[in-house]
Coordinates of C-alpha atoms in Angstrom, one line a residue:
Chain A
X1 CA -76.2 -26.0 -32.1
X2 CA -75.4 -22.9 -33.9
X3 CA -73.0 -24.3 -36.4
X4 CA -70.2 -21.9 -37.6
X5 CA -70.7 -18.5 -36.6
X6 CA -68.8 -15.7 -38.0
X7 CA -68.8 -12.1 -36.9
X8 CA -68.9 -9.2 -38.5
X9 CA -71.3 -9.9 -41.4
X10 CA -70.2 -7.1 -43.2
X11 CA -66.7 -4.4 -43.2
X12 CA -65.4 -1.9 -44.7
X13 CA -61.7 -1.0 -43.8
X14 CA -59.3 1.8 -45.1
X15 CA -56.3 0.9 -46.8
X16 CA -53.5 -0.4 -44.1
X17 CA -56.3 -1.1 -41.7
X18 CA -55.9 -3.8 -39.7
X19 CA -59.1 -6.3 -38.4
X20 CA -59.8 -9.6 -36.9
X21 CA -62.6 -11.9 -38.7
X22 CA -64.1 -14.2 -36.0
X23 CA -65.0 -17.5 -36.5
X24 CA -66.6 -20.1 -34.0
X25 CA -67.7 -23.6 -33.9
X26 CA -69.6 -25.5 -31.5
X27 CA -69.4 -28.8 -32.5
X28 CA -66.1 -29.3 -31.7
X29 CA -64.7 -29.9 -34.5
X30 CA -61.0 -30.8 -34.9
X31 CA -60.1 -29.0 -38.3
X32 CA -61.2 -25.5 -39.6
X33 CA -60.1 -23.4 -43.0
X34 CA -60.7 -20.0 -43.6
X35 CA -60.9 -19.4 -47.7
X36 CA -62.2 -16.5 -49.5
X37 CA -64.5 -16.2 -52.4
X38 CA -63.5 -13.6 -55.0
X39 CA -66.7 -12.7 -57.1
X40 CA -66.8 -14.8 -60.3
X41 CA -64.2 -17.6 -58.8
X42 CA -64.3 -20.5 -56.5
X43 CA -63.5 -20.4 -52.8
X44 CA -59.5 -20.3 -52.3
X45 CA -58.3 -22.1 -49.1
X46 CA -56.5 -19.4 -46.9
X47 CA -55.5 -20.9 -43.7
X48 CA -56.1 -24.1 -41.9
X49 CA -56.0 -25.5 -38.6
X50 CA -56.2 -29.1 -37.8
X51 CA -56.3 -28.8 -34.1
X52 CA -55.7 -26.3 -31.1
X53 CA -52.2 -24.5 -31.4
X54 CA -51.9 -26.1 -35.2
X55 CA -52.0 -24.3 -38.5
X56 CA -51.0 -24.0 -41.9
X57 CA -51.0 -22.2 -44.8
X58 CA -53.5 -23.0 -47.5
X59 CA -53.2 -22.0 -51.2
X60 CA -53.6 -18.1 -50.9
X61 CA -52.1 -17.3 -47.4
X62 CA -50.1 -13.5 -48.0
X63 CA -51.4 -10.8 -46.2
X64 CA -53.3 -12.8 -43.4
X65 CA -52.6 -14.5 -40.4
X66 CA -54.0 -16.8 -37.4
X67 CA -54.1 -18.5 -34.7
X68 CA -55.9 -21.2 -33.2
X69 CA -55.7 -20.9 -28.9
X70 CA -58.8 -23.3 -28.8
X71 CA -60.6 -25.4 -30.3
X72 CA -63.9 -23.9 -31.0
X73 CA -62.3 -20.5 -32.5
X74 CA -60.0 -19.3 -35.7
X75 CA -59.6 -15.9 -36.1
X76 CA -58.4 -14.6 -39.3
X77 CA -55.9 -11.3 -39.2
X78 CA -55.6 -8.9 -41.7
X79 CA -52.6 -6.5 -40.6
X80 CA -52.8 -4.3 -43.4
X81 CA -55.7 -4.1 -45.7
X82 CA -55.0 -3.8 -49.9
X83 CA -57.6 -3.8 -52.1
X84 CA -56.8 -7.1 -53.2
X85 CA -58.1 -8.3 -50.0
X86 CA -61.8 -7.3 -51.2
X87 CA -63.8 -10.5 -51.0
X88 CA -66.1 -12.8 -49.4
X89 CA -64.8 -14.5 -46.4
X90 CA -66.1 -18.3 -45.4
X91 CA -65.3 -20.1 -42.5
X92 CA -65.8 -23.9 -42.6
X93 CA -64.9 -26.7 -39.8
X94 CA -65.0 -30.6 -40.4
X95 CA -65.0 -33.2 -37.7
X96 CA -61.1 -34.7 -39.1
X97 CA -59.5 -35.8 -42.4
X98 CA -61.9 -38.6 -44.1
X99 CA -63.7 -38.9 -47.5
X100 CA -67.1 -38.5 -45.5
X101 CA -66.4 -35.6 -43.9
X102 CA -68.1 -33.0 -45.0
X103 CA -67.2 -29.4 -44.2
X104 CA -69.9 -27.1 -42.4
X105 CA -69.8 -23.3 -43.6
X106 CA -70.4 -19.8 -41.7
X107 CA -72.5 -17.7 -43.0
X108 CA -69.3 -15.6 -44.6
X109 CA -67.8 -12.2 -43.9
X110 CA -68.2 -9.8 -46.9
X111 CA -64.9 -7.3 -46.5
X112 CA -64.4 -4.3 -48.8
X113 CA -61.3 -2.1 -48.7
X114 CA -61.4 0.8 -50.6
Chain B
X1 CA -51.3 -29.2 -59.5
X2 CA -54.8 -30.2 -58.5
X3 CA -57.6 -28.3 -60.3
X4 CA -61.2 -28.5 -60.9
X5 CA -63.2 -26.5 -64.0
X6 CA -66.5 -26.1 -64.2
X7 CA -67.5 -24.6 -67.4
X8 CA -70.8 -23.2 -67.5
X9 CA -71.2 -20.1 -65.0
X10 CA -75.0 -20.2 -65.8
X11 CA -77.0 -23.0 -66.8
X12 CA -81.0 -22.2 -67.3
X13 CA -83.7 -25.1 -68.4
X14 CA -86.9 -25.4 -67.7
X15 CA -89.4 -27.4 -64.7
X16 CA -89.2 -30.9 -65.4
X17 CA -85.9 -31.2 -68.0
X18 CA -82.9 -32.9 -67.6
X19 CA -80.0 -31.1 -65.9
X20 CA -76.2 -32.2 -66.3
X21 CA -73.6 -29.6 -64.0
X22 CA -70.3 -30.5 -65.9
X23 CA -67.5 -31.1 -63.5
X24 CA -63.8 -31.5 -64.7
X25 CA -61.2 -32.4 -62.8
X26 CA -56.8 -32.3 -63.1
X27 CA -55.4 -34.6 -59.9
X28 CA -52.1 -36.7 -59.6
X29 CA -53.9 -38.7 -56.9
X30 CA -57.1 -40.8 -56.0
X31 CA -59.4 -38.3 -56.7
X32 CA -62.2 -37.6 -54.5
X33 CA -65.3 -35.9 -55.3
X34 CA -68.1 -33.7 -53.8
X35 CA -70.5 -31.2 -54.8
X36 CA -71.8 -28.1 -52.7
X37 CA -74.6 -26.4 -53.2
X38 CA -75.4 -22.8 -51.8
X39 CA -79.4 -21.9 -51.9
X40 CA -80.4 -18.4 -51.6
X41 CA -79.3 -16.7 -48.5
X42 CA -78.2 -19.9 -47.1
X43 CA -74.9 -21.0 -46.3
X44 CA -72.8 -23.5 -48.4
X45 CA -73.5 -27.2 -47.6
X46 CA -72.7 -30.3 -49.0
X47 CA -75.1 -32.1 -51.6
X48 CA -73.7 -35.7 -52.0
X49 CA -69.5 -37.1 -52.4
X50 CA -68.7 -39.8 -54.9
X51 CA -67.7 -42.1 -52.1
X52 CA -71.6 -42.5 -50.9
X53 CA -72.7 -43.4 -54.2
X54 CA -75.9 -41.7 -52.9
X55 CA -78.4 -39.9 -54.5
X56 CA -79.6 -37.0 -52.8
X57 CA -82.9 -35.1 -53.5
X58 CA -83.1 -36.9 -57.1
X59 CA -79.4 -35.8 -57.6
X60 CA -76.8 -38.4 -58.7
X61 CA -72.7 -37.8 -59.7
X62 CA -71.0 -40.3 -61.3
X63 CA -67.1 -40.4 -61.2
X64 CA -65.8 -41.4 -64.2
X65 CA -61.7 -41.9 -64.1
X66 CA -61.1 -41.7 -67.5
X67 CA -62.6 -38.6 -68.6
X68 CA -61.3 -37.0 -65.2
X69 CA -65.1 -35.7 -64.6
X70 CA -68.0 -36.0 -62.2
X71 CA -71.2 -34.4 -63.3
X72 CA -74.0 -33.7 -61.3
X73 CA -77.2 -35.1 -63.2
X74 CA -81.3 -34.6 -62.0
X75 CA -83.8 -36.3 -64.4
X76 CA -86.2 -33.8 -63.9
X77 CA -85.4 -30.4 -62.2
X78 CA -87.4 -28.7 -60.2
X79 CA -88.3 -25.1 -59.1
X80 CA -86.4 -25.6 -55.7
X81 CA -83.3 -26.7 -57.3
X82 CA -81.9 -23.3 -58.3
X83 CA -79.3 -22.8 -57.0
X84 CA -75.6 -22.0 -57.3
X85 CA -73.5 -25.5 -57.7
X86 CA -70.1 -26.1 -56.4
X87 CA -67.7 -29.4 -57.4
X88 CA -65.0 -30.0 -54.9
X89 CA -61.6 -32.5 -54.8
X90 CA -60.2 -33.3 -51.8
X91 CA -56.7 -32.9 -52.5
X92 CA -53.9 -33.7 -49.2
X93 CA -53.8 -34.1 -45.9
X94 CA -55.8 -31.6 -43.6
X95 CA -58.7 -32.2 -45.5
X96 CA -58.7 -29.6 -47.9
X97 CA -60.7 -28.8 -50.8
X98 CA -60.2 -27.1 -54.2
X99 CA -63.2 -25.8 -55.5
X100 CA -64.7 -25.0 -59.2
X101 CA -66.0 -21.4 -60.3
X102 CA -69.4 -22.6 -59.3
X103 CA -72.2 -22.9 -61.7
X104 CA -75.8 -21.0 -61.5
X105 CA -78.7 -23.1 -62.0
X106 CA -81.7 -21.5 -62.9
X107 CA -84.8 -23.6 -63.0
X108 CA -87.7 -21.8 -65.1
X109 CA -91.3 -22.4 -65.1

């Protein structure tokens, strides 16, 4: 199993650029979150998806958007890049809600916008 | 609103000392616990959660309700535990998680 892939690795986007960060899981995993990783801070929950054609918005949703059509992907949309969305982008997945769930991690998107 | 403080960004003792991560946590609810742990060039992953009561490569975290914290303690670290330390409350449904700032370990010779 690869795990959590995410694709691009790296990015670097003009200001009002738009882009799509990929995400995919193959272990079919119901539930996925996108957070972000500001340098310094702790990851900050973006988005979340509990299952195919469910999401919702996590503690620092503005500016982003997604969508989850199946269960193995959960793209993240950026529609218009700010500076403020300079960071380090994680994707995580986690079989369903339960205390022994842990949450499996991409490899991360590192996005600048300058 | 939930929150969880770490308060050391960098925490540096030598092979074979005693290592304490402080983990602080502010939650209305049953609090649940876990700490990450992201090696060099790897990806995040999970170390132990409180409700195992495990102890994972010599690593143990004890919850403790009344001071609100659960510290990650080794008895004696090692060179392969450096490493950059994450605490973590599940906080609602979906199975979210509110992390701490992190906290680098640096394990000297």
């Amino acid at each position: 199993n690869a795990g959590v892939t995410q694709t691009p690795k790296f990015r670097i986007l003009k200001i009002g650029q738009s882009m799509t960060l990929q995400c995919t899981q193959d272990m079919n995993h119901n539930y996925m979150y996108w957070y972000r990783q500001d340098p310094g801070m702790g990851l900050k929950l973006i988005y979340y998806s509990v299952g195919a054609g469910i999401t919702d918005k996590g503690e620092v949703p503005n500016g982003y958007n997604v969508s989850r059509s199946t269960t193995e992907d959960f793209p993240l949309r950026l529609e218009l890049a700010a500076p403020s969305q300079t960071s380090v982008y994680f994707c995580a997945s986690s079989v369903g809600y339960s205390s022994y769930n842990e949450q499996f991690f991409g490899p991360g998107t590192r996005l600048t916008v300058l | 609103a939930q929150r969880v403080t770490q308060p050391e960004k960098l925490l540096s003792v030598f092979k074979g000392a005693p290592v304490e991560l402080k983990c602080n946590y502010s939650y209305s609810g049953s609090p649940e616990l876990f700490w990450y742990v992201q090696y060099s060039r790897q990806r995040l992953q999970l170390l132990l959660r409180h409700i195992s009561r495990e102890s994972i490569k010599g690593f143990t975290a004890d919850l403790n309700k009344g001071e609100t914290s659960f510290h990650l303690k080794k008895p004696f670290a090692q060179e392969e535990d450096s490493a950059m330390y994450y605490c973590a409350l599940l906080t609602g449904g979906g199975n979210k998680l509110t992390f701490g700032t992190g906290t680098q370990l640096k394990v000297e010779l």
